[in-house]
Amino acid sequence: MGAWVTTTDRVVVESVGEPPAAHGSSADESAFPALMSSANRFRPLLIASGLYLALAVMLWWNVWTGHPASATTCGCGDSSLFTWFLAWPAYAIRHGLNPLYSTALFHPTGVNLLSNTAEVGIGIALTPVTWLFGPIATLNVALTLSPFLSAVAMFVLLRRWVSWAPAAFVGGLLYGFSPFVLISLTDAHLMLGMAFVPPLMVACLDELFVRQQRRPVITGVTLGLLTAIQFLIGSEVLVIVIISVGIGAVLVTLYCLRHPELVRQRVAYARVALTAAAITAVVLLAYPVWFALAGPAHLSGSIWGPTSLISYGGNNLKQYLLPAHVAPTISEVSRRFGGYQAPIPSGQYFGLGLFVVLIVGLLVWRRDRRLWLFGLVAAISVPMSMGLQFHGWTLWRLFVRLPLMENVIPSRFLLITYLAAAVMLGVIVDHGYQAVRRWREEAVGGRDRSDPGTGGAEARWAGAAAGALLAALALVPIAAYFAEGIPFTATPVVLPQWYRSVAPHLTGRHVILSFPVPFELQSAMTWQAVDGMHYSMVGGGGPSGLPSRAGKEQLGQSYVGDFSISGNGQIVTPVEVVAVRQALDGWGVTMVVVPDPAHLPLYEQVQDLRSVAVLMTAATGQPPIHQEGAWVWRRVNRAGPAVIPSAADLVACVTGPAVSGQASIDLAAACVLTTRSAGA
């Protein structure tokens, strides 16, 4: 502890509303000897960063000790969607395309990455990793960096306010490795888990309104730059942060009304800094914001559809204090239909220990206005995260009707709750350390008045023990709740044989309808990303995949989606054949590919191969070929008219003789085409 503590006892007593210390004050000189080296000043940050990185690697131990370029949480579901989103910017930059828009997905309309949770900023920053090691490695790097960077950012923020570096470390640990961040990462929700920007924005606001020790233009430009970075990581979190900052600003304003002299001291600096921040943000975000709201393939209105209940989804008070049991049904659905392949605990668990430490700490050190500010922000963010609920009034009803607010998921205000709690915990642990240390120094010094410094080391260790006890009370219940699921489960990303051996060598322009279609099960997006985007693809994940957005192909999209997830023996109807053929023409499909499910994970298997074969053979008017472990309908864009058998004939072709494997598909296709000959 010695090297970490003795070189970093930076005593900062500024609380919200207190005047900033003058440059070169005696307090600063006593805390920081003029000859202290840069290495010593940055040593706590380096130590904390090393520990956070070690913990992050431990979380993803199953990835980094296995095959980080070919195994991750899952090559399916949302993880597949975000693998694609990370891969596209690297591909676009290499080929001189727009990293914000692509027709490789949702062909021919395309996908607007900024209208989706595409984490474009992460994809651009990690482009070299994608070029060198592929998109799976990029996803794993991003997943590992997310808790690490989030924790480091909170550590940096808390070092402004605490004198004991381990107190800042504890706050960073709670924030960066919070249940909210960890559960977000199990589904690769990097727009939530990569949460390093909000603490740094708070640090800028502290500098802007309280300390005012750096040049105001630098402070403002930094805040504007952080705003732009957060927009490119996740605009929803930026909106949540802005709302929360507004709540904090109201609280500070109410306080300052009683102390107007504090405002007068800071107005000039704040005006310059805010102007610089606004100019920087506008310059950097003018085009991206326009692109998200009005660019090609942008999403408008309620992005999840007019019947969406997304704003109703929220947290409940019980799960803040009591650990929620893992629901076997939810875990089973996740395994079957694409998601994290292990039990999923609650992302909102605080635990009774953390709650008690925060409440008792607030009461004991109630004169610290930082605790009151962040305590009130936390207290407001909790009901905000409860959503609309189906019965009763909630705070979110004040915001949900404002522009774009209908697309914010209110449960994600939990990030602000953890941010505020982490600040409070760090400050409280620091108070505990300092209080016990002073008490012990006085006690030992009283026994040996000839040498008051004899108790210095003993006092520091006593203070450290008190701080460690407070940290343990707060963090151990959370750690115990998550211990069973750490390290996270990693699964191999399995590409069907056809996508390994044929797809990477396709030449010319190809548009593939892949089963299972990514409207429903999203693994095909990983296949496309790993294959290097050698073809365009019908469909994709996220809100762009809603049938209501499909236009004239809506019926066909619904039918192929149903056939992707149905069980055996789904009946094909003439109406479905006609609708699917119209959709194939509208999408510009050149190939339909149905991989053999025999060697694929459950979440990638098409259960009803025979029905799909009947549907696609009738819609294209041609039989498939069996190529590299897949059934492929080629030259679909040049196919003749569809074959429209009668309903009875279609039933007969689906039920057919009791055979399996390739013979079953060949018989089903031949049955469909025989009805055309009979009809002729």
XYZ file of C-alpha atoms in Angstrom:
680
model
C 0.000 0.000 0.000
C 2.877 2.344 0.693
C 3.910 3.292 -2.835
C 0.289 3.689 -3.845
C -0.736 5.879 -0.926
C 2.236 7.927 0.149
C 2.882 9.351 -3.310
C -0.751 10.247 -3.943
C -2.157 11.898 -0.851
C -3.775 14.601 -2.910
C -6.012 16.414 -0.496
C -8.886 18.021 -2.325
C -11.473 19.615 -0.079
C -13.575 21.310 -2.717
C -17.164 20.251 -2.538
C -20.011 21.409 -4.687
C -20.462 25.085 -4.066
C -17.064 25.780 -2.508
C -14.747 28.268 -4.186
C -11.920 26.884 -6.298
C -8.434 26.770 -4.827
C -6.004 29.297 -6.173
C -3.201 28.175 -8.419
C -0.097 27.341 -6.473
C -1.850 27.445 -3.107
C -0.046 26.261 -0.017
C -2.394 23.294 0.287
C -1.413 22.114 -3.185
C 2.266 22.634 -2.406
C 2.057 20.591 0.770
C 0.218 17.785 -0.951
C 2.426 17.786 -4.034
C 6.124 18.490 -3.520
C 7.381 20.558 -6.412
C 9.960 17.955 -7.357
C 7.575 14.995 -7.480
C 8.178 13.111 -10.705
C 5.501 12.440 -13.298
C 6.012 8.725 -12.732
C 5.065 9.063 -9.064
C 2.025 11.189 -9.844
C 0.720 8.666 -12.367
C 1.664 5.580 -10.375
C -1.791 5.186 -8.725
C -3.471 5.370 -12.122
C -1.087 2.781 -13.548
C -1.608 0.431 -10.603
C -5.381 0.806 -10.731
C -5.416 0.332 -14.505
C -3.350 -2.838 -14.211
C -5.714 -4.290 -11.618
C -8.809 -3.359 -13.624
C -7.317 -4.901 -16.763
C -6.486 -8.101 -14.886
C -10.085 -8.306 -13.656
C -11.443 -7.659 -17.152
C -9.284 -10.421 -18.599
C -10.470 -12.723 -15.813
C -14.077 -11.997 -16.801
C -13.303 -13.116 -20.346
C -10.824 -15.821 -19.363
C -12.658 -18.425 -21.448
C -12.139 -16.234 -24.500
C -8.505 -15.274 -24.050
C -7.311 -18.736 -23.042
C -9.129 -20.285 -25.989
C -9.526 -18.892 -29.474
C -10.224 -15.140 -29.240
C -10.528 -14.825 -33.017
C -13.192 -17.531 -33.276
C -15.000 -17.769 -29.916
C -17.051 -15.220 -28.005
C -20.242 -15.002 -25.946
C -22.216 -16.311 -28.912
C -22.099 -16.063 -32.687
C -25.825 -15.474 -32.531
C -28.500 -13.050 -31.387
C -27.463 -9.527 -30.459
C -23.828 -10.608 -30.250
C -24.031 -11.429 -33.951
C -25.661 -8.087 -34.705
C -22.905 -6.156 -32.942
C -20.185 -8.287 -34.519
C -21.518 -7.093 -37.855
C -21.714 -3.487 -36.676
C -18.071 -3.640 -35.583
C -16.994 -5.245 -38.869
C -18.646 -2.803 -41.264
C -16.615 0.364 -40.468
C -13.357 -1.520 -41.044
C -14.649 -2.878 -44.357
C -16.000 0.522 -45.401
C -12.759 2.361 -44.601
C -10.693 -0.176 -46.525
C -12.959 0.072 -49.589
C -13.636 3.801 -49.489
C -17.307 3.419 -48.490
C -19.451 5.245 -45.957
C -18.952 3.667 -42.501
C -22.330 5.052 -41.424
C -24.441 3.309 -44.078
C -24.472 -0.032 -45.869
C -26.585 -1.976 -48.339
C -24.714 -5.164 -47.450
C -27.432 -5.653 -44.831
C -31.173 -5.183 -45.394
C -30.578 -5.147 -49.124
C -31.636 -3.161 -51.130
C -32.788 -0.461 -48.664
C -29.682 -0.732 -46.522
C -29.039 0.052 -42.890
C -28.286 3.400 -41.259
C -25.836 2.537 -38.512
C -26.416 5.771 -36.593
C -30.163 5.125 -36.469
C -29.296 1.815 -34.825
C -27.240 0.972 -31.772
C -24.240 0.393 -34.011
C -21.403 1.664 -31.798
C -19.747 3.168 -34.869
C -17.119 4.900 -32.768
C -15.928 1.587 -31.340
C -15.827 -0.038 -34.756
C -13.762 2.810 -36.192
C -11.372 2.885 -33.228
C -10.793 -0.878 -33.438
C -10.496 -1.021 -37.222
C -6.842 -2.166 -37.070
C -7.874 -5.126 -34.902
C -10.552 -6.085 -37.432
C -8.105 -5.857 -40.328
C -5.520 -7.998 -38.555
C -7.573 -10.561 -36.645
C -11.183 -10.374 -37.831
C -14.448 -9.147 -36.306
C -14.738 -11.820 -33.601
C -11.421 -10.700 -32.145
C -12.622 -7.098 -32.371
C -15.759 -7.953 -30.416
C -13.692 -9.692 -27.736
C -11.298 -6.757 -27.452
C -14.249 -4.374 -27.086
C -15.915 -6.603 -24.483
C -12.701 -6.728 -22.449
C -12.007 -3.015 -22.746
C -15.528 -2.020 -21.679
C -15.315 -2.696 -17.917
C -11.634 -1.758 -17.887
C -12.092 1.681 -19.465
C -15.292 2.362 -17.518
C -13.538 1.619 -14.231
C -10.482 3.715 -15.152
C -12.710 6.661 -16.055
C -14.444 6.507 -12.674
C -11.044 6.257 -10.965
C -9.922 9.416 -12.797
C -13.074 11.230 -11.713
C -12.750 10.184 -8.075
C -9.080 11.140 -7.854
C -10.294 14.713 -8.149
C -12.230 14.301 -4.923
C -10.473 11.757 -2.712
C -7.076 11.778 -1.055
C -6.709 8.001 -0.740
C -6.176 6.268 -4.080
C -7.710 2.915 -3.000
C -10.977 4.766 -2.341
C -11.010 5.856 -5.974
C -10.177 2.274 -6.960
C -13.201 0.968 -5.054
C -15.511 3.449 -6.777
C -14.093 2.488 -10.168
C -14.601 -1.174 -9.340
C -18.260 -0.658 -8.503
C -18.953 1.363 -11.639
C -16.865 -0.432 -14.257
C -17.749 -3.920 -13.031
C -21.295 -3.134 -11.986
C -24.049 -5.674 -12.700
C -25.445 -3.218 -15.259
C -22.206 -3.190 -17.263
C -21.562 -6.920 -16.929
C -25.032 -8.034 -17.967
C -24.963 -5.608 -20.879
C -21.800 -7.289 -22.125
C -23.221 -10.811 -22.044
C -25.293 -9.822 -25.088
C -22.512 -7.589 -26.477
C -24.492 -4.413 -25.760
C -21.393 -2.272 -26.032
C -23.438 0.912 -26.363
C -24.234 0.361 -22.670
C -21.215 -1.519 -21.359
C -18.591 0.790 -22.899
C -19.425 3.425 -20.284
C -16.190 5.375 -19.871
C -17.519 8.669 -21.205
C -20.113 9.641 -18.513
C -17.590 9.844 -15.605
C -15.231 11.904 -17.754
C -18.088 14.247 -18.644
C -18.800 14.667 -14.926
C -15.114 15.495 -14.391
C -15.364 18.176 -17.085
C -18.482 19.609 -15.464
C -16.687 19.677 -12.117
C -13.851 21.599 -13.739
C -16.262 23.865 -15.589
C -18.468 24.885 -12.667
C -16.431 24.224 -9.515
C -12.655 24.066 -9.832
C -12.015 26.254 -12.857
C -8.257 25.693 -12.693
C -7.597 24.799 -16.328
C -8.077 27.051 -19.327
C -11.818 27.310 -20.005
C -11.461 26.681 -23.733
C -9.634 23.408 -23.096
C -12.305 22.339 -20.619
C -15.082 23.201 -23.057
C -13.455 21.528 -26.050
C -12.877 18.385 -23.995
C -16.532 18.295 -22.948
C -17.669 18.785 -26.542
C -15.338 16.035 -27.740
C -16.634 13.628 -25.089
C -20.193 14.424 -26.159
C -19.350 13.499 -29.747
C -17.614 10.293 -28.680
C -20.605 9.217 -26.613
C -22.956 9.898 -29.529
C -20.875 7.594 -31.731
C -20.827 4.894 -29.046
C -24.482 5.128 -28.085
C -26.830 8.063 -28.544
C -29.352 6.626 -26.086
C -26.848 6.775 -23.233
C -25.982 10.338 -24.268
C -29.649 11.312 -23.946
C -29.831 9.637 -20.540
C -26.678 11.460 -19.412
C -28.021 14.811 -20.632
C -31.285 14.296 -18.740
C -29.349 13.325 -15.616
C -27.014 16.308 -15.930
C -30.106 18.484 -16.225
C -31.456 16.999 -13.001
C -28.126 17.655 -11.292
C -28.047 21.200 -12.648
C -31.480 21.888 -11.163
C -30.309 20.619 -7.775
C -27.146 22.730 -7.891
C -29.120 25.776 -8.998
C -31.487 25.404 -6.067
C -28.490 25.297 -3.759
C -26.848 28.295 -5.399
C -29.972 30.388 -4.980
C -29.031 30.463 -1.304
C -25.390 31.303 -2.121
C -25.434 33.774 -5.049
C -21.834 34.820 -4.396
C -20.690 31.380 -5.579
C -22.362 31.929 -8.938
C -20.804 35.335 -9.518
C -17.329 33.908 -8.986
C -17.787 31.373 -11.746
C -19.941 32.939 -14.438
C -17.194 34.225 -16.742
C -15.263 30.954 -16.817
C -18.396 28.848 -17.287
C -19.641 31.058 -20.142
C -16.415 30.626 -22.122
C -16.183 26.897 -21.433
C -19.817 26.203 -22.323
C -19.471 28.175 -25.545
C -16.392 26.163 -26.488
C -18.211 22.922 -25.638
C -21.228 23.867 -27.732
C -19.150 24.887 -30.746
C -17.074 21.707 -30.560
C -20.115 19.449 -30.256
C -21.945 21.180 -33.111
C -18.952 20.998 -35.440
C -18.336 17.331 -34.702
C -21.949 16.172 -34.587
C -23.784 18.275 -37.173
C -23.381 15.683 -39.923
C -23.757 12.548 -37.753
C -26.933 13.871 -36.122
C -28.403 14.784 -39.508
C -27.432 11.380 -40.848
C -29.097 9.599 -37.930
C -32.321 11.607 -38.180
C -32.619 12.200 -41.929
C -29.929 10.180 -43.730
C -30.564 7.151 -45.973
C -32.477 4.301 -44.313
C -32.941 6.354 -41.146
C -35.550 5.295 -38.623
C -38.192 7.753 -37.521
C -40.998 7.797 -35.030
C -41.204 4.878 -32.650
C -38.318 2.720 -33.850
C -39.823 -0.459 -32.397
C -43.214 0.224 -33.888
C -46.353 2.007 -32.693
C -47.438 -0.942 -30.529
C -44.105 -1.258 -28.746
C -44.165 -1.414 -24.957
C -40.494 -0.543 -24.696
C -41.101 2.475 -22.450
C -43.072 0.293 -20.065
C -40.102 -1.944 -19.440
C -38.385 -0.879 -16.253
C -36.685 -1.990 -13.084
C -38.375 -2.850 -9.822
C -37.389 -1.829 -6.317
C -37.203 -5.361 -4.966
C -34.330 -6.428 -7.204
C -32.174 -3.521 -6.059
C -31.850 -5.112 -2.626
C -32.668 -8.802 -3.092
C -30.840 -10.962 -5.641
C -33.176 -12.126 -8.376
C -33.224 -15.825 -9.104
C -32.059 -16.819 -12.562
C -35.136 -17.760 -14.578
C -34.617 -21.165 -16.242
C -37.217 -20.355 -18.897
C -35.418 -17.194 -19.991
C -32.080 -19.003 -20.084
C -33.568 -21.800 -22.184
C -35.116 -19.368 -24.672
C -31.752 -17.608 -24.926
C -30.002 -20.883 -25.719
C -32.571 -21.899 -28.325
C -33.159 -18.675 -30.183
C -29.756 -17.036 -29.930
C -28.362 -15.272 -26.907
C -25.904 -15.668 -24.093
C -25.446 -19.406 -23.639
C -25.404 -19.434 -19.829
C -27.769 -18.367 -17.016
C -28.316 -14.620 -16.882
C -28.500 -12.927 -13.437
C -30.074 -9.549 -12.741
C -28.303 -6.425 -13.926
C -29.791 -4.144 -11.278
C -28.669 -5.815 -8.043
C -27.172 -3.367 -5.523
C -27.339 -5.476 -2.427
C -28.227 -4.479 1.087
C -24.571 -3.871 1.975
C -24.043 -1.134 -0.612
C -27.339 0.486 0.317
C -26.431 0.570 4.020
C -22.934 1.942 3.399
C -24.306 4.739 1.214
C -27.086 5.729 3.606
C -24.949 5.572 6.751
C -22.072 7.359 5.006
C -24.402 10.117 3.860
C -25.662 10.620 7.410
C -22.242 10.497 9.059
C -20.581 12.854 6.571
C -23.690 14.866 5.790
C -21.719 18.108 5.492
C -20.125 16.835 2.274
C -22.324 18.356 -0.412
C -21.030 15.942 -3.051
C -22.741 13.101 -1.198
C -26.024 14.983 -1.184
C -25.789 15.896 -4.863
C -25.020 12.392 -6.092
C -27.332 10.831 -3.535
C -30.241 12.889 -4.850
C -29.310 12.101 -8.470
C -29.257 8.394 -7.583
C -32.558 8.687 -5.744
C -34.175 10.308 -8.798
C -32.633 7.904 -11.311
C -34.168 4.907 -9.541
C -37.818 5.876 -10.206
C -36.784 7.089 -13.661
C -35.570 3.564 -14.394
C -38.933 2.083 -13.479
C -40.376 3.021 -16.871
C -44.041 3.793 -17.288
C -45.436 0.712 -15.543
C -48.928 -0.461 -16.375
C -50.475 0.953 -13.249
C -49.623 4.111 -11.412
C -47.689 7.257 -12.174
C -43.902 7.284 -12.637
C -41.315 9.996 -13.284
C -40.673 8.773 -16.814
C -44.141 10.005 -17.816
C -42.723 13.541 -17.624
C -40.268 12.739 -20.422
C -41.723 10.035 -22.630
C -43.770 12.401 -24.822
C -40.820 14.661 -25.606
C -39.159 14.305 -29.051
C -37.246 11.014 -29.439
C -37.864 10.047 -25.800
C -40.236 7.267 -26.819
C -37.194 5.337 -28.068
C -35.265 5.519 -24.800
C -35.434 2.397 -22.648
C -35.930 3.879 -19.162
C -34.486 0.882 -17.313
C -31.097 2.027 -18.609
C -31.128 4.961 -16.201
C -29.629 2.297 -13.973
C -26.262 3.352 -15.424
C -26.702 6.745 -13.735
C -27.679 5.071 -10.480
C -24.459 3.079 -10.499
C -22.416 6.133 -11.484
C -23.800 8.145 -8.582
C -23.429 5.209 -6.188
C -19.801 4.694 -7.265
C -18.979 8.362 -6.595
C -20.645 8.186 -3.192
C -18.891 4.941 -2.298
C -15.482 6.298 -3.248
C -16.014 9.471 -1.218
C -17.387 7.550 1.786
C -14.500 5.066 1.780
C -12.088 8.005 1.639
C -13.873 9.684 4.550
C -13.687 6.467 6.539
C -9.982 6.115 5.843
C -9.234 9.709 6.818
C -11.412 9.680 9.932
C -9.897 6.515 11.386
C -6.401 7.610 10.415
C -6.803 10.956 12.205
C -8.337 9.284 15.223
C -5.489 6.779 15.435
C -2.834 9.441 14.953
C -4.302 11.459 17.823
C -4.523 8.402 20.036
C -0.949 7.274 19.407
C 0.406 10.827 19.527
C -1.278 11.328 22.881
C 0.621 8.356 24.291
C 3.988 9.555 22.930
C 3.899 13.340 22.938
C 7.665 13.527 22.430
C 7.245 12.186 18.879
C 3.787 12.770 17.394
C 4.851 11.064 14.154
C 5.449 7.655 15.731
C 1.907 6.569 15.017
C 1.896 7.558 11.346
C 2.306 4.093 9.866
C -0.032 2.492 12.391
C -2.625 5.168 11.721
C -2.431 4.664 7.975
C -2.944 0.930 8.359
C -5.868 1.501 10.714
C -7.415 3.894 8.195
C -6.805 1.408 5.396
C -8.520 -1.330 7.409
C -11.552 0.916 7.918
C -11.701 1.775 4.224
C -11.339 -1.882 3.253
C -14.148 -2.840 5.619
C -16.509 -0.284 4.098
C -15.587 -1.458 0.598
C -16.121 -5.098 1.521
C -19.547 -4.398 3.042
C -20.586 -2.692 -0.183
C -19.035 -4.952 -2.807
C -18.876 -8.494 -1.416
C -22.643 -9.180 -1.768
C -22.532 -8.136 -5.421
C -19.416 -10.206 -6.058
C -20.976 -13.232 -4.361
C -24.106 -12.920 -6.494
C -22.078 -12.970 -9.719
C -19.359 -15.404 -8.639
C -21.050 -18.480 -10.070
C -21.212 -17.018 -13.563
C -17.619 -15.722 -13.697
C -15.719 -16.119 -15.943
C -18.292 -15.596 -18.652
C -19.214 -18.476 -20.906
C -17.614 -18.456 -24.346
C -18.815 -20.503 -27.305
C -17.158 -21.211 -30.639
C -18.497 -19.232 -33.574
C -19.545 -21.984 -35.962
C -19.772 -21.154 -39.644
C -21.656 -23.611 -41.850
C -19.375 -25.361 -44.312
C -20.808 -23.456 -47.290
C -20.021 -20.123 -45.658
C -16.485 -21.279 -44.893
C -15.590 -22.655 -48.295
C -17.864 -21.078 -50.917
C -19.040 -17.668 -49.704
C -15.541 -16.110 -49.318
C -14.835 -16.846 -52.984
C -18.022 -15.498 -54.533
C -17.412 -13.095 -57.391
C -19.739 -10.532 -58.863
C -22.756 -9.064 -57.160
C -24.698 -11.499 -54.986
C -27.655 -10.981 -52.693
C -28.243 -13.957 -50.404
C -31.340 -14.953 -48.504
C -29.858 -17.115 -45.768
C -31.763 -19.513 -43.550
C -32.347 -19.066 -40.717
C -33.178 -15.568 -41.897
C -31.642 -12.828 -39.731
C -35.020 -11.183 -39.228
C -35.544 -13.831 -36.561
C -32.242 -15.597 -35.782
C -29.231 -13.400 -36.410
C -26.297 -15.794 -36.820
C -26.101 -15.140 -40.563
C -24.797 -11.644 -39.825
C -21.752 -13.148 -38.131
C -21.250 -15.452 -41.106
C -21.287 -12.471 -43.451
C -18.932 -10.419 -41.262
C -16.421 -13.263 -40.890
C -16.626 -13.930 -44.635
C -15.441 -10.401 -45.332
C -18.694 -8.970 -46.719
C -18.329 -10.771 -50.061
C -22.058 -10.534 -50.664
C -25.096 -8.545 -49.641
C -27.770 -10.080 -47.485
C -31.499 -9.859 -47.048
C -32.610 -8.779 -43.614
C -30.738 -8.240 -40.393
C -31.346 -7.622 -36.717
C -32.556 -4.663 -34.723
C -35.554 -2.409 -35.352
C -34.924 -2.282 -39.106
C -36.028 -5.917 -39.205
C -39.593 -5.236 -38.066
C -42.162 -6.514 -40.599
C -43.867 -3.108 -40.443
C -40.754 -1.613 -42.103
C -40.633 -4.185 -44.907
C -42.951 -2.357 -47.315
C -44.392 -4.523 -50.086
C -42.190 -7.425 -48.991
C -43.848 -7.540 -45.559
C -45.820 -10.749 -46.093
C -42.876 -12.555 -47.635
C -40.620 -11.451 -44.770
C -43.101 -12.714 -42.190
C -43.400 -16.072 -43.910
C -39.665 -16.782 -44.273
C -39.198 -15.668 -40.677
C -41.848 -18.102 -39.482
C -40.294 -20.961 -41.452
C -36.886 -20.199 -39.896
C -38.079 -20.881 -36.359
C -40.965 -23.311 -36.841
C -40.963 -26.972 -35.903
C -41.294 -29.835 -38.355
C -44.233 -30.159 -40.684
C -45.317 -26.535 -41.175
C -47.778 -26.438 -44.011
C -46.962 -24.339 -47.099
C -49.849 -22.531 -48.809
C -50.164 -21.034 -52.299
C -50.543 -17.572 -50.735
C -47.171 -17.967 -49.013
C -45.500 -19.090 -52.238
C -46.743 -16.017 -54.103
C -45.768 -13.634 -51.285
C -42.277 -15.112 -50.943
C -41.670 -14.917 -54.688
C -42.664 -11.246 -54.700
C -40.316 -10.631 -51.787
C -37.418 -12.406 -53.520
C -37.901 -10.198 -56.568
C -38.192 -7.048 -54.455
C -35.047 -7.854 -52.493
C -33.080 -8.676 -55.633
C -32.083 -12.095 -54.294
C -29.592 -14.059 -56.389
C -29.137 -17.044 -54.036
C -31.061 -18.799 -51.301
C -28.868 -20.828 -48.939
C -30.126 -23.298 -46.352
C -27.274 -24.922 -44.380
C -27.601 -28.510 -43.225
C -28.382 -28.217 -39.497
C -26.629 -31.473 -38.575
C -23.377 -29.887 -37.394
C -24.666 -26.486 -36.243
C -25.576 -25.216 -32.751
C -29.236 -25.404 -31.832
C -29.728 -21.646 -32.297
C -28.555 -21.869 -35.932
C -30.578 -24.888 -36.990
C -33.516 -24.729 -39.371
C -35.852 -27.269 -37.829
C -38.211 -27.710 -40.773
C -35.908 -28.281 -43.752
C -38.488 -30.076 -45.855
C -41.084 -27.297 -45.598
C -38.431 -24.684 -46.442
C -37.393 -26.762 -49.463
C -40.991 -26.962 -50.666
C -41.517 -23.216 -50.175
C -38.302 -22.115 -51.913
C -38.600 -24.592 -54.775
C -42.130 -23.420 -55.482
C -41.204 -19.737 -55.169
C -38.162 -19.987 -57.473
C -39.507 -22.627 -59.819
C -36.289 -24.620 -59.602
C -34.756 -27.313 -57.397
C -31.780 -26.680 -55.123
C -28.307 -28.101 -55.517
C -26.502 -29.651 -52.582
C -23.199 -27.808 -52.275
C -20.697 -27.941 -49.411
C -23.213 -28.934 -46.779
C -26.011 -26.601 -47.861
C -28.974 -26.555 -50.191
C -28.575 -23.671 -52.609
C -31.027 -22.152 -55.042
C -28.860 -20.276 -57.556
C -29.619 -17.567 -60.114
C -32.862 -16.746 -58.344
C -32.938 -13.348 -60.045
C -33.034 -15.155 -63.399
C -35.501 -17.828 -62.385
C -38.637 -18.495 -64.327
C -42.133 -18.107 -62.911
C -43.015 -19.559 -59.551
C -44.723 -22.921 -59.307
C -48.078 -22.589 -57.571
C -49.313 -26.068 -56.633
C -52.682 -26.517 -55.038
C -52.951 -26.466 -51.281
C -53.446 -30.232 -51.257
C -50.364 -30.820 -53.407
C -48.272 -28.617 -51.148
C -49.415 -30.584 -48.104
C -48.494 -33.817 -49.860
C -45.041 -32.492 -50.767
C -44.354 -31.371 -47.196
C -45.495 -34.618 -45.573
C -44.065 -36.889 -48.292
C -42.297 -40.226 -47.778
C -40.604 -40.894 -44.436
C -37.000 -40.317 -45.473
C -34.358 -37.982 -44.089
C -31.272 -36.041 -45.086
C -30.550 -35.073 -48.661
C -32.998 -37.619 -50.026
C -35.853 -35.924 -48.171
C -35.049 -32.515 -49.688
C -34.613 -33.968 -53.180
C -37.977 -35.714 -52.962
C -39.699 -32.562 -51.675
C -38.308 -30.451 -54.514
C -39.165 -33.093 -57.115
C -42.698 -33.300 -55.717
C -43.201 -29.548 -56.208
C -41.865 -29.556 -59.753
C -43.951 -32.624 -60.605
C -47.099 -30.665 -59.838
C -46.021 -28.115 -62.458
C -45.636 -30.874 -65.048
C -48.981 -32.335 -64.095
C -50.593 -28.926 -64.337
C -49.078 -28.359 -67.765
